[in-house]
Every structure is written in structure tokens, then in C-alpha cells.
Amino acid sequence: MCHIVNKSVCAVVVTYHPPVEFVEHIQVLATQVNAIIIVDNCSPPSGRVIIEESATDDRVTVIYNRDNLGIASALNAGIRFAKEQGYEWIGTFDQDSRITSGYVRTMLDTYYSYDDNARVAILSPQYRDHKSGRMIVAGNYSDESLSKTVFTTMTSGNIVKADVFDSVGYFNEDLFVDYVDHEFCLRLACAGYFVLQVNGAILDHSLGDPTEHVVLRKSIIVTNHAPYRRYYNSRNRIYLYKRYVLVFPAWVVSDACNLSKEIIKIFLFERDRKHKAAKIIKGIVDGLLGKMGKL
């Protein structure tokens, strides 16, 4: 297999109240990419201290937003900066994600050995919960092959071709947070691109604050997302359903079923149910009315 030097990869990392582990995450990431752009969504002074400690390397650039502009806006700012510098590939990362050994090289080696790589827009990893060590299965199933195509994927850990943003546009800032990744993937699919999951690239990641519950000997994982995240999640799902139900009906039906399951798990296992229920209802109503942007 041909090995590719990672000289054309720039990582964009979005922060908002970063944890102390963030410094180590950036140090590990810096060993595998050419440059890193941290875009901070108005973290408090304690968060800025952590960011400054992580940005001592000359290859790390920090952009400080004066307000929390959302994940999509922050990503777009970093992507535009990276594109201006001429990078061929742009990595998109959350602050709590950590790459594993050989991550970027495995991604690019797989891409360049893939027969139909002209239509590949995103290289996506497999996700592993950093607390439990279990693989996070979100429509991306493991198999024995080096890679497989998937319809949508999460943002964190992806490596995206820089020129696809010229073809399909940037991340949708009206969504603010949640389902920004899925909306982008659906737009890519409409343009004839697809996502290539690289099975050998593992990202240690966390979805919310997950807890495990056992019912009838079956393990059930709940994410315990905050109420405001439940608002954006339900609102933006409705937005996508309205927009893509005639284009990708199977995806809409499948995702709506997942939403129903998540709501059931919230009421069975999570705390602050009433507050979360109110936010979910408000999100659905706002989604139907087309009320977007920051809550």
C-alpha cells in the first residue's frame, strides 16, 4: 500500500469550555497533521488558559469568537482559513475527541488505494467511547474490509476534501448545533459524493455524558444531553425531514424511528425529563415553523 505524507492536512478544532484533557488531545493531533486551527466559541477565562496552553506549537493558530456562534459557524471560520492557506484536506474535530496511532495516515492510505475515490468527499473513522472503550455504533457497522461507504456520519474525526466546499457550500449555520454533520452529508449525496468510512481509523469520542442501563439483560446506552441540545436536535431533525423527505425517504424514516427511540430512553432513564420534553416539543414546533438560528 502506498503511504502518503500528511503535509496537506489541516485540522480544525472547535472549542467551548474545553476540558483539561484538551491540551493532550491537541498534542497528539499535532503529531499527525501539518497544522491545527482552534476556533473558540467564547469560552470563559479558565477555558482560554487551557487553549493557550495547547497552542504553544507554532503550527497551531487560534481564532477567538466574541460570542458562541455555534458549531457550524466555528467550523466554517476554520475551514475558510485553512483553504486560504491552500490545504488539500481539512480535518474537523470536537474538543473531546482524540485520534489514535496512525489515524491520519490510515485515512489517506485507504483513500488513495480506493478505486472510486474521485467521488469520496469525506473520510470518516469508526468511533469508540473514551470512557467504556466500546465502539459507538451509529449506522456505521464494523466488518473485515478496510473501508465501506456510509450515508451520513458525525463531524468529529472526519477528513474532508477542501474543494468539496466550493462544490456544495459550507456547513449550514442556521442549524447552529446538532445535525450540522448530517445536513452536510445529505447535500453531498445530492451532488453525487459519498462518505468513506475507514475501518482502521479509530477515534476516541464521547456522545454527551453516556450512562449504561440494563433492561431484560440488554444493555441500553443513554447520552444524557442537556435540554438545550434536545431542542436543537429535534428542531434540526424536523428541518431535514421537511427538506429531504422526497429525496431520501428511507433515511428520513430511519432517522425518525431513531428519534422516537431516543425520546423513549429519555423518559425511561434520564433526569430533568420535563425540561427536556418541553425543549423537544419547542424544537419540533420551531422546526415545523422554520424558526432557525440560535435559541
PDB file of C-alpha atoms in Angstrom:
ATOM      1  CA  MET A   1       0.000   0.000   0.000  1.00  0.00           C
ATOM      2  CA  CYS A   2       1.246   3.459  -0.902  1.00  0.00           C
ATOM      3  CA  HIS A   3       1.956   5.658   2.116  1.00  0.00           C
ATOM      4  CA  ILE A   4       1.023   9.325   1.856  1.00  0.00           C
ATOM      5  CA  VAL A   5       2.796  12.117   3.707  1.00  0.00           C
ATOM      6  CA  ASN A   6       0.313  14.205   5.712  1.00  0.00           C
ATOM      7  CA  LYS A   7       1.725  17.566   4.554  1.00  0.00           C
ATOM      8  CA  SER A   8      -1.594  18.698   3.081  1.00  0.00           C
ATOM      9  CA  VAL A   9      -3.834  18.104   6.121  1.00  0.00           C
ATOM     10  CA  CYS A  10      -5.028  20.937   8.366  1.00  0.00           C
ATOM     11  CA  ALA A  11      -7.187  20.134  11.401  1.00  0.00           C
ATOM     12  CA  VAL A  12      -9.968  22.480  12.555  1.00  0.00           C
ATOM     13  CA  VAL A  13     -10.925  22.021  16.210  1.00  0.00           C
ATOM     14  CA  VAL A  14     -13.911  23.789  17.751  1.00  0.00           C
ATOM     15  CA  THR A  15     -13.828  24.593  21.468  1.00  0.00           C
ATOM     16  CA  TYR A  16     -16.369  25.717  24.051  1.00  0.00           C
ATOM     17  CA  HIS A  17     -15.378  25.340  27.712  1.00  0.00           C
ATOM     18  CA  PRO A  18     -12.632  22.807  26.806  1.00  0.00           C
ATOM     19  CA  PRO A  19     -11.643  20.187  29.406  1.00  0.00           C
ATOM     20  CA  VAL A  20      -8.103  19.951  30.767  1.00  0.00           C
ATOM     21  CA  GLU A  21      -7.561  16.875  28.584  1.00  0.00           C
ATOM     22  CA  PHE A  22      -7.791  19.143  25.548  1.00  0.00           C
ATOM     23  CA  VAL A  23      -4.101  20.038  25.801  1.00  0.00           C
ATOM     24  CA  GLU A  24      -3.123  16.409  25.380  1.00  0.00           C
ATOM     25  CA  HIS A  25      -5.631  15.928  22.547  1.00  0.00           C
ATOM     26  CA  ILE A  26      -4.009  18.754  20.591  1.00  0.00           C
ATOM     27  CA  GLN A  27      -0.505  17.441  21.289  1.00  0.00           C
ATOM     28  CA  VAL A  28      -1.446  14.040  19.862  1.00  0.00           C
ATOM     29  CA  LEU A  29      -3.214  15.591  16.874  1.00  0.00           C
ATOM     30  CA  ALA A  30      -0.186  17.770  16.099  1.00  0.00           C
ATOM     31  CA  THR A  31       1.952  14.673  15.547  1.00  0.00           C
ATOM     32  CA  GLN A  32      -0.168  13.614  12.571  1.00  0.00           C
ATOM     33  CA  VAL A  33      -1.218  16.791  10.733  1.00  0.00           C
ATOM     34  CA  ASN A  34       0.595  19.756   9.260  1.00  0.00           C
ATOM     35  CA  ALA A  35      -1.350  22.489  11.018  1.00  0.00           C
ATOM     36  CA  ILE A  36      -4.167  22.995  13.531  1.00  0.00           C
ATOM     37  CA  ILE A  37      -6.718  25.793  13.728  1.00  0.00           C
ATOM     38  CA  ILE A  38      -8.586  26.111  17.025  1.00  0.00           C
ATOM     39  CA  VAL A  39     -11.810  28.104  16.786  1.00  0.00           C
ATOM     40  CA  ASP A  40     -13.132  29.017  20.233  1.00  0.00           C
ATOM     41  CA  ASN A  41     -16.812  29.856  20.753  1.00  0.00           C
ATOM     42  CA  CYS A  42     -16.349  32.363  23.586  1.00  0.00           C
ATOM     43  CA  SER A  43     -15.041  30.145  26.365  1.00  0.00           C
ATOM     44  CA  PRO A  44     -14.605  31.678  29.843  1.00  0.00           C
ATOM     45  CA  PRO A  45     -11.128  32.729  31.079  1.00  0.00           C
ATOM     46  CA  SER A  46     -10.471  29.257  32.521  1.00  0.00           C
ATOM     47  CA  GLY A  47     -11.099  27.758  29.097  1.00  0.00           C
ATOM     48  CA  ARG A  48      -8.822  30.261  27.407  1.00  0.00           C
ATOM     49  CA  VAL A  49      -5.995  29.255  29.711  1.00  0.00           C
ATOM     50  CA  ILE A  50      -6.351  25.668  28.524  1.00  0.00           C
ATOM     51  CA  ILE A  51      -6.488  26.769  24.884  1.00  0.00           C
ATOM     52  CA  GLU A  52      -3.395  28.941  25.230  1.00  0.00           C
ATOM     53  CA  GLU A  53      -1.533  26.065  26.866  1.00  0.00           C
ATOM     54  CA  SER A  54      -2.439  23.830  23.925  1.00  0.00           C
ATOM     55  CA  ALA A  55      -1.375  26.416  21.324  1.00  0.00           C
ATOM     56  CA  THR A  56       2.310  26.768  22.149  1.00  0.00           C
ATOM     57  CA  ASP A  57       3.271  24.950  18.923  1.00  0.00           C
ATOM     58  CA  ASP A  58       3.904  27.367  16.026  1.00  0.00           C
ATOM     59  CA  ARG A  59       1.677  25.232  13.805  1.00  0.00           C
ATOM     60  CA  VAL A  60      -1.369  25.943  15.985  1.00  0.00           C
ATOM     61  CA  THR A  61      -3.496  29.014  15.198  1.00  0.00           C
ATOM     62  CA  VAL A  62      -6.324  30.178  17.466  1.00  0.00           C
ATOM     63  CA  ILE A  63      -9.390  32.152  16.369  1.00  0.00           C
ATOM     64  CA  TYR A  64     -11.402  33.603  19.274  1.00  0.00           C
ATOM     65  CA  ASN A  65     -15.073  34.325  18.600  1.00  0.00           C
ATOM     66  CA  ARG A  66     -16.637  37.119  20.671  1.00  0.00           C
ATOM     67  CA  ASP A  67     -19.817  35.091  21.132  1.00  0.00           C
ATOM     68  CA  ASN A  68     -20.927  31.464  20.900  1.00  0.00           C
ATOM     69  CA  LEU A  69     -21.705  31.338  17.195  1.00  0.00           C
ATOM     70  CA  GLY A  70     -22.411  27.603  17.080  1.00  0.00           C
ATOM     71  CA  ILE A  71     -20.517  24.619  15.722  1.00  0.00           C
ATOM     72  CA  ALA A  72     -21.303  25.310  12.053  1.00  0.00           C
ATOM     73  CA  SER A  73     -20.084  28.913  12.110  1.00  0.00           C
ATOM     74  CA  ALA A  74     -16.914  27.968  14.001  1.00  0.00           C
ATOM     75  CA  LEU A  75     -16.123  25.149  11.601  1.00  0.00           C
ATOM     76  CA  ASN A  76     -16.674  27.416   8.626  1.00  0.00           C
ATOM     77  CA  ALA A  77     -14.304  30.040  10.013  1.00  0.00           C
ATOM     78  CA  GLY A  78     -11.570  27.451  10.444  1.00  0.00           C
ATOM     79  CA  ILE A  79     -12.228  25.861   7.053  1.00  0.00           C
ATOM     80  CA  ARG A  80     -12.030  29.194   5.238  1.00  0.00           C
ATOM     81  CA  PHE A  81      -8.745  29.957   6.982  1.00  0.00           C
ATOM     82  CA  ALA A  82      -7.349  26.535   6.025  1.00  0.00           C
ATOM     83  CA  LYS A  83      -8.477  26.892   2.420  1.00  0.00           C
ATOM     84  CA  GLU A  84      -6.785  30.289   2.188  1.00  0.00           C
ATOM     85  CA  GLN A  85      -3.558  28.547   3.202  1.00  0.00           C
ATOM     86  CA  GLY A  86      -4.014  26.042   0.368  1.00  0.00           C
ATOM     87  CA  TYR A  87      -4.543  22.809   2.310  1.00  0.00           C
ATOM     88  CA  GLU A  88      -5.908  19.876   0.310  1.00  0.00           C
ATOM     89  CA  TRP A  89      -7.573  18.106   3.243  1.00  0.00           C
ATOM     90  CA  ILE A  90      -9.334  19.575   6.279  1.00  0.00           C
ATOM     91  CA  GLY A  91      -9.937  17.599   9.456  1.00  0.00           C
ATOM     92  CA  THR A  92     -12.944  18.521  11.610  1.00  0.00           C
ATOM     93  CA  PHE A  93     -12.714  17.744  15.326  1.00  0.00           C
ATOM     94  CA  ASP A  94     -14.554  18.252  18.607  1.00  0.00           C
ATOM     95  CA  GLN A  95     -12.632  19.276  21.716  1.00  0.00           C
ATOM     96  CA  ASP A  96     -13.250  15.949  23.477  1.00  0.00           C
ATOM     97  CA  SER A  97     -12.103  13.720  20.614  1.00  0.00           C
ATOM     98  CA  ARG A  98      -8.702  12.079  20.476  1.00  0.00           C
ATOM     99  CA  ILE A  99      -7.127  10.361  17.488  1.00  0.00           C
ATOM    100  CA  THR A 100      -5.348   7.033  17.786  1.00  0.00           C
ATOM    101  CA  SER A 101      -1.977   5.909  16.436  1.00  0.00           C
ATOM    102  CA  GLY A 102      -1.601   6.112  12.665  1.00  0.00           C
ATOM    103  CA  TYR A 103      -5.021   7.708  12.305  1.00  0.00           C
ATOM    104  CA  VAL A 104      -4.400  10.241   9.527  1.00  0.00           C
ATOM    105  CA  ARG A 105      -2.018   8.022   7.571  1.00  0.00           C
ATOM    106  CA  THR A 106      -4.555   5.180   7.630  1.00  0.00           C
ATOM    107  CA  MET A 107      -7.246   7.552   6.384  1.00  0.00           C
ATOM    108  CA  LEU A 108      -5.204   8.813   3.431  1.00  0.00           C
ATOM    109  CA  ASP A 109      -3.694   5.441   2.533  1.00  0.00           C
ATOM    110  CA  THR A 110      -7.198   3.998   2.320  1.00  0.00           C
ATOM    111  CA  TYR A 111      -8.401   6.889   0.182  1.00  0.00           C
ATOM    112  CA  TYR A 112      -5.570   6.671  -2.334  1.00  0.00           C
ATOM    113  CA  SER A 113      -5.979   2.906  -2.666  1.00  0.00           C
ATOM    114  CA  TYR A 114      -9.766   3.189  -3.172  1.00  0.00           C
ATOM    115  CA  ASP A 115     -10.870   2.637  -6.781  1.00  0.00           C
ATOM    116  CA  ASP A 116     -13.654   5.243  -6.910  1.00  0.00           C
ATOM    117  CA  ASN A 117     -12.003   7.958  -4.826  1.00  0.00           C
ATOM    118  CA  ALA A 118     -12.999  10.826  -7.142  1.00  0.00           C
ATOM    119  CA  ARG A 119     -16.486  10.777  -5.593  1.00  0.00           C
ATOM    120  CA  VAL A 120     -15.252  10.497  -1.993  1.00  0.00           C
ATOM    121  CA  ALA A 121     -15.838  13.771  -0.141  1.00  0.00           C
ATOM    122  CA  ILE A 122     -15.307  12.674   3.468  1.00  0.00           C
ATOM    123  CA  LEU A 123     -13.069  10.118   5.134  1.00  0.00           C
ATOM    124  CA  SER A 124     -14.792   9.045   8.342  1.00  0.00           C
ATOM    125  CA  PRO A 125     -13.479   6.952  11.253  1.00  0.00           C
ATOM    126  CA  GLN A 126     -15.087   4.411  13.494  1.00  0.00           C
ATOM    127  CA  TYR A 127     -15.943   5.818  16.917  1.00  0.00           C
ATOM    128  CA  ARG A 128     -15.034   4.402  20.308  1.00  0.00           C
ATOM    129  CA  ASP A 129     -16.423   5.692  23.591  1.00  0.00           C
ATOM    130  CA  HIS A 130     -13.428   7.002  25.507  1.00  0.00           C
ATOM    131  CA  LYS A 131     -14.897   6.049  28.892  1.00  0.00           C
ATOM    132  CA  SER A 132     -16.088   2.485  28.308  1.00  0.00           C
ATOM    133  CA  GLY A 133     -13.850   1.567  25.377  1.00  0.00           C
ATOM    134  CA  ARG A 134     -16.900   0.280  23.483  1.00  0.00           C
ATOM    135  CA  MET A 135     -17.409   1.010  19.823  1.00  0.00           C
ATOM    136  CA  ILE A 136     -20.144   3.578  19.168  1.00  0.00           C
ATOM    137  CA  VAL A 137     -22.450   2.175  16.506  1.00  0.00           C
ATOM    138  CA  ALA A 138     -24.420   4.939  14.784  1.00  0.00           C
ATOM    139  CA  GLY A 139     -25.247   3.374  11.454  1.00  0.00           C
ATOM    140  CA  ASN A 140     -21.575   2.555  10.841  1.00  0.00           C
ATOM    141  CA  TYR A 141     -21.019  -1.140  11.331  1.00  0.00           C
ATOM    142  CA  SER A 142     -17.694  -2.903  11.589  1.00  0.00           C
ATOM    143  CA  ASP A 143     -16.669  -5.579   9.142  1.00  0.00           C
ATOM    144  CA  GLU A 144     -13.484  -7.199   7.914  1.00  0.00           C
ATOM    145  CA  SER A 145     -12.918  -4.820   4.984  1.00  0.00           C
ATOM    146  CA  LEU A 146     -10.611  -1.807   5.048  1.00  0.00           C
ATOM    147  CA  SER A 147     -13.457   0.579   4.279  1.00  0.00           C
ATOM    148  CA  LYS A 148     -17.124   0.903   3.411  1.00  0.00           C
ATOM    149  CA  THR A 149     -19.387   3.661   2.176  1.00  0.00           C
ATOM    150  CA  VAL A 150     -21.844   5.192   4.636  1.00  0.00           C
ATOM    151  CA  PHE A 151     -24.657   7.661   4.037  1.00  0.00           C
ATOM    152  CA  THR A 152     -24.071  10.129   6.881  1.00  0.00           C
ATOM    153  CA  THR A 153     -21.553  10.467   9.686  1.00  0.00           C
ATOM    154  CA  MET A 154     -20.685  12.624  12.684  1.00  0.00           C
ATOM    155  CA  THR A 155     -18.459  15.668  12.189  1.00  0.00           C
ATOM    156  CA  SER A 156     -15.683  14.932  14.635  1.00  0.00           C
ATOM    157  CA  GLY A 157     -12.762  12.981  13.268  1.00  0.00           C
ATOM    158  CA  ASN A 158     -13.600  13.452   9.607  1.00  0.00           C
ATOM    159  CA  ILE A 159     -11.059  14.416   6.975  1.00  0.00           C
ATOM    160  CA  VAL A 160     -12.761  16.360   4.192  1.00  0.00           C
ATOM    161  CA  LYS A 161     -11.553  17.275   0.716  1.00  0.00           C
ATOM    162  CA  ALA A 162     -11.127  21.041   0.762  1.00  0.00           C
ATOM    163  CA  ASP A 163     -12.517  21.531  -2.735  1.00  0.00           C
ATOM    164  CA  VAL A 164     -15.932  19.999  -1.923  1.00  0.00           C
ATOM    165  CA  PHE A 165     -16.818  23.163  -0.028  1.00  0.00           C
ATOM    166  CA  ASP A 166     -16.549  25.004  -3.338  1.00  0.00           C
ATOM    167  CA  SER A 167     -18.956  22.490  -4.875  1.00  0.00           C
ATOM    168  CA  VAL A 168     -21.669  22.157  -2.220  1.00  0.00           C
ATOM    169  CA  GLY A 169     -21.078  25.080   0.129  1.00  0.00           C
ATOM    170  CA  TYR A 170     -20.097  25.204   3.774  1.00  0.00           C
ATOM    171  CA  PHE A 171     -21.812  23.931   6.917  1.00  0.00           C
ATOM    172  CA  ASN A 172     -25.330  25.319   7.453  1.00  0.00           C
ATOM    173  CA  GLU A 173     -25.022  27.989  10.154  1.00  0.00           C
ATOM    174  CA  ASP A 174     -28.799  28.246  10.587  1.00  0.00           C
ATOM    175  CA  LEU A 175     -28.685  24.885  12.380  1.00  0.00           C
ATOM    176  CA  PHE A 176     -26.254  26.261  14.995  1.00  0.00           C
ATOM    177  CA  VAL A 177     -25.509  22.841  16.537  1.00  0.00           C
ATOM    178  CA  ASP A 178     -26.718  19.237  16.069  1.00  0.00           C
ATOM    179  CA  TYR A 179     -27.377  17.606  12.707  1.00  0.00           C
ATOM    180  CA  VAL A 180     -24.981  20.049  11.057  1.00  0.00           C
ATOM    181  CA  ASP A 181     -22.999  16.989  10.013  1.00  0.00           C
ATOM    182  CA  HIS A 182     -25.966  15.042   8.652  1.00  0.00           C
ATOM    183  CA  GLU A 183     -27.247  18.026   6.671  1.00  0.00           C
ATOM    184  CA  PHE A 184     -23.833  18.430   5.050  1.00  0.00           C
ATOM    185  CA  CYS A 185     -23.683  14.723   4.191  1.00  0.00           C
ATOM    186  CA  LEU A 186     -27.139  14.854   2.599  1.00  0.00           C
ATOM    187  CA  ARG A 187     -26.072  17.808   0.470  1.00  0.00           C
ATOM    188  CA  LEU A 188     -23.001  15.873  -0.593  1.00  0.00           C
ATOM    189  CA  ALA A 189     -25.147  12.905  -1.568  1.00  0.00           C
ATOM    190  CA  CYS A 190     -27.340  15.170  -3.700  1.00  0.00           C
ATOM    191  CA  ALA A 191     -24.197  16.318  -5.510  1.00  0.00           C
ATOM    192  CA  GLY A 192     -23.028  12.755  -6.180  1.00  0.00           C
ATOM    193  CA  TYR A 193     -20.413  12.467  -3.436  1.00  0.00           C
ATOM    194  CA  PHE A 194     -20.244   9.890  -0.649  1.00  0.00           C
ATOM    195  CA  VAL A 195     -18.636   9.244   2.726  1.00  0.00           C
ATOM    196  CA  LEU A 196     -15.948   6.562   3.013  1.00  0.00           C
ATOM    197  CA  GLN A 197     -15.663   5.000   6.455  1.00  0.00           C
ATOM    198  CA  VAL A 198     -12.099   3.892   7.152  1.00  0.00           C
ATOM    199  CA  ASN A 199     -12.425   0.918   9.468  1.00  0.00           C
ATOM    200  CA  GLY A 200      -8.806   1.046  10.647  1.00  0.00           C
ATOM    201  CA  ALA A 201      -9.049   4.637  11.882  1.00  0.00           C
ATOM    202  CA  ILE A 202     -10.441   4.753  15.434  1.00  0.00           C
ATOM    203  CA  LEU A 203     -11.474   7.977  17.153  1.00  0.00           C
ATOM    204  CA  ASP A 204     -11.923   8.046  20.910  1.00  0.00           C
ATOM    205  CA  HIS A 205     -15.037  10.142  21.343  1.00  0.00           C
ATOM    206  CA  SER A 206     -17.922  10.751  23.712  1.00  0.00           C
ATOM    207  CA  LEU A 207     -21.578  11.330  22.902  1.00  0.00           C
ATOM    208  CA  GLY A 208     -22.841  13.527  25.717  1.00  0.00           C
ATOM    209  CA  ASP A 209     -22.396  12.051  29.189  1.00  0.00           C
ATOM    210  CA  PRO A 210     -23.302   8.423  28.475  1.00  0.00           C
ATOM    211  CA  THR A 211     -24.602   6.015  31.099  1.00  0.00           C
ATOM    212  CA  GLU A 212     -25.468   2.340  30.741  1.00  0.00           C
ATOM    213  CA  HIS A 213     -28.708   0.707  31.865  1.00  0.00           C
ATOM    214  CA  VAL A 214     -29.579  -2.993  31.709  1.00  0.00           C
ATOM    215  CA  VAL A 215     -33.153  -4.000  30.886  1.00  0.00           C
ATOM    216  CA  LEU A 216     -34.020  -7.680  30.419  1.00  0.00           C
ATOM    217  CA  ARG A 217     -30.309  -8.438  30.112  1.00  0.00           C
ATOM    218  CA  LYS A 218     -29.986  -5.947  27.277  1.00  0.00           C
ATOM    219  CA  SER A 219     -27.562  -3.023  27.605  1.00  0.00           C
ATOM    220  CA  ILE A 220     -29.032   0.393  26.804  1.00  0.00           C
ATOM    221  CA  ILE A 221     -26.829   3.478  26.484  1.00  0.00           C
ATOM    222  CA  VAL A 222     -28.304   6.941  27.023  1.00  0.00           C
ATOM    223  CA  THR A 223     -26.403  10.136  26.213  1.00  0.00           C
ATOM    224  CA  ASN A 224     -27.879  12.497  28.855  1.00  0.00           C
ATOM    225  CA  HIS A 225     -27.596  15.551  26.642  1.00  0.00           C
ATOM    226  CA  ALA A 226     -28.605  18.879  28.175  1.00  0.00           C
ATOM    227  CA  PRO A 227     -32.120  20.241  27.485  1.00  0.00           C
ATOM    228  CA  TYR A 228     -30.864  22.905  25.063  1.00  0.00           C
ATOM    229  CA  ARG A 229     -29.214  20.193  22.977  1.00  0.00           C
ATOM    230  CA  ARG A 230     -32.527  18.315  22.884  1.00  0.00           C
ATOM    231  CA  TYR A 231     -34.077  21.453  21.418  1.00  0.00           C
ATOM    232  CA  TYR A 232     -31.574  21.780  18.587  1.00  0.00           C
ATOM    233  CA  ASN A 233     -31.556  18.038  17.936  1.00  0.00           C
ATOM    234  CA  SER A 234     -35.329  17.796  17.475  1.00  0.00           C
ATOM    235  CA  ARG A 235     -35.686  21.110  15.625  1.00  0.00           C
ATOM    236  CA  ASN A 236     -32.927  20.403  13.133  1.00  0.00           C
ATOM    237  CA  ARG A 237     -34.176  16.884  12.501  1.00  0.00           C
ATOM    238  CA  ILE A 238     -37.583  18.296  11.550  1.00  0.00           C
ATOM    239  CA  TYR A 239     -35.831  20.797   9.289  1.00  0.00           C
ATOM    240  CA  LEU A 240     -34.028  17.976   7.471  1.00  0.00           C
ATOM    241  CA  TYR A 241     -37.136  15.806   7.265  1.00  0.00           C
ATOM    242  CA  LYS A 242     -39.036  18.604   5.549  1.00  0.00           C
ATOM    243  CA  ARG A 243     -36.184  19.278   3.153  1.00  0.00           C
ATOM    244  CA  TYR A 244     -35.220  15.725   2.210  1.00  0.00           C
ATOM    245  CA  VAL A 245     -38.279  13.503   2.695  1.00  0.00           C
ATOM    246  CA  LEU A 246     -38.888  13.307  -1.051  1.00  0.00           C
ATOM    247  CA  VAL A 247     -35.205  12.948  -1.896  1.00  0.00           C
ATOM    248  CA  PHE A 248     -34.095  10.440   0.744  1.00  0.00           C
ATOM    249  CA  PRO A 249     -37.331   8.997   2.219  1.00  0.00           C
ATOM    250  CA  ALA A 250     -35.643   5.869   3.618  1.00  0.00           C
ATOM    251  CA  TRP A 251     -33.154   7.960   5.574  1.00  0.00           C
ATOM    252  CA  VAL A 252     -35.914  10.185   6.957  1.00  0.00           C
ATOM    253  CA  VAL A 253     -37.993   7.194   8.102  1.00  0.00           C
ATOM    254  CA  SER A 254     -34.972   5.526   9.694  1.00  0.00           C
ATOM    255  CA  ASP A 255     -33.887   8.674  11.498  1.00  0.00           C
ATOM    256  CA  ALA A 256     -37.432   9.425  12.691  1.00  0.00           C
ATOM    257  CA  CYS A 257     -37.520   5.940  14.220  1.00  0.00           C
ATOM    258  CA  ASN A 258     -34.238   6.692  15.971  1.00  0.00           C
ATOM    259  CA  LEU A 259     -35.699   9.938  17.301  1.00  0.00           C
ATOM    260  CA  SER A 260     -38.671   8.038  18.729  1.00  0.00           C
ATOM    261  CA  LYS A 261     -36.332   5.578  20.442  1.00  0.00           C
ATOM    262  CA  GLU A 262     -34.255   8.412  21.906  1.00  0.00           C
ATOM    263  CA  ILE A 263     -37.352  10.108  23.332  1.00  0.00           C
ATOM    264  CA  ILE A 264     -38.402   6.840  24.963  1.00  0.00           C
ATOM    265  CA  LYS A 265     -34.960   6.400  26.522  1.00  0.00           C
ATOM    266  CA  ILE A 266     -35.050   9.993  27.833  1.00  0.00           C
ATOM    267  CA  PHE A 267     -38.328   9.373  29.645  1.00  0.00           C
ATOM    268  CA  LEU A 268     -37.211   5.997  30.994  1.00  0.00           C
ATOM    269  CA  PHE A 269     -33.664   6.733  32.135  1.00  0.00           C
ATOM    270  CA  GLU A 270     -32.650  10.400  32.059  1.00  0.00           C
ATOM    271  CA  ARG A 271     -33.097  13.150  34.613  1.00  0.00           C
ATOM    272  CA  ASP A 272     -34.815  16.516  34.107  1.00  0.00           C
ATOM    273  CA  ARG A 273     -37.395  14.822  31.886  1.00  0.00           C
ATOM    274  CA  LYS A 274     -39.975  17.622  31.995  1.00  0.00           C
ATOM    275  CA  HIS A 275     -37.480  20.270  30.950  1.00  0.00           C
ATOM    276  CA  LYS A 276     -36.141  18.090  28.160  1.00  0.00           C
ATOM    277  CA  ALA A 277     -39.658  17.227  26.991  1.00  0.00           C
ATOM    278  CA  ALA A 278     -40.505  20.936  26.801  1.00  0.00           C
ATOM    279  CA  LYS A 279     -37.390  21.617  24.742  1.00  0.00           C
ATOM    280  CA  ILE A 280     -38.124  18.700  22.407  1.00  0.00           C
ATOM    281  CA  ILE A 281     -41.662  19.951  21.815  1.00  0.00           C
ATOM    282  CA  LYS A 282     -40.433  23.506  21.233  1.00  0.00           C
ATOM    283  CA  GLY A 283     -37.815  22.190  18.831  1.00  0.00           C
ATOM    284  CA  ILE A 284     -40.365  20.226  16.824  1.00  0.00           C
ATOM    285  CA  VAL A 285     -42.699  23.233  16.653  1.00  0.00           C
ATOM    286  CA  ASP A 286     -39.902  25.611  15.627  1.00  0.00           C
ATOM    287  CA  GLY A 287     -38.720  23.109  13.038  1.00  0.00           C
ATOM    288  CA  LEU A 288     -42.201  22.902  11.527  1.00  0.00           C
ATOM    289  CA  LEU A 289     -42.454  26.711  11.536  1.00  0.00           C
ATOM    290  CA  GLY A 290     -38.983  27.113  10.041  1.00  0.00           C
ATOM    291  CA  LYS A 291     -37.657  29.075  13.007  1.00  0.00           C
ATOM    292  CA  MET A 292     -33.905  28.517  12.863  1.00  0.00           C
ATOM    293  CA  GLY A 293     -30.701  30.035  14.253  1.00  0.00           C
ATOM    294  CA  LYS A 294     -29.537  30.318  17.859  1.00  0.00           C
ATOM    295  CA  LEU A 295     -32.059  29.611  20.613  1.00  0.00           C
TER     296      LEU A 295
END
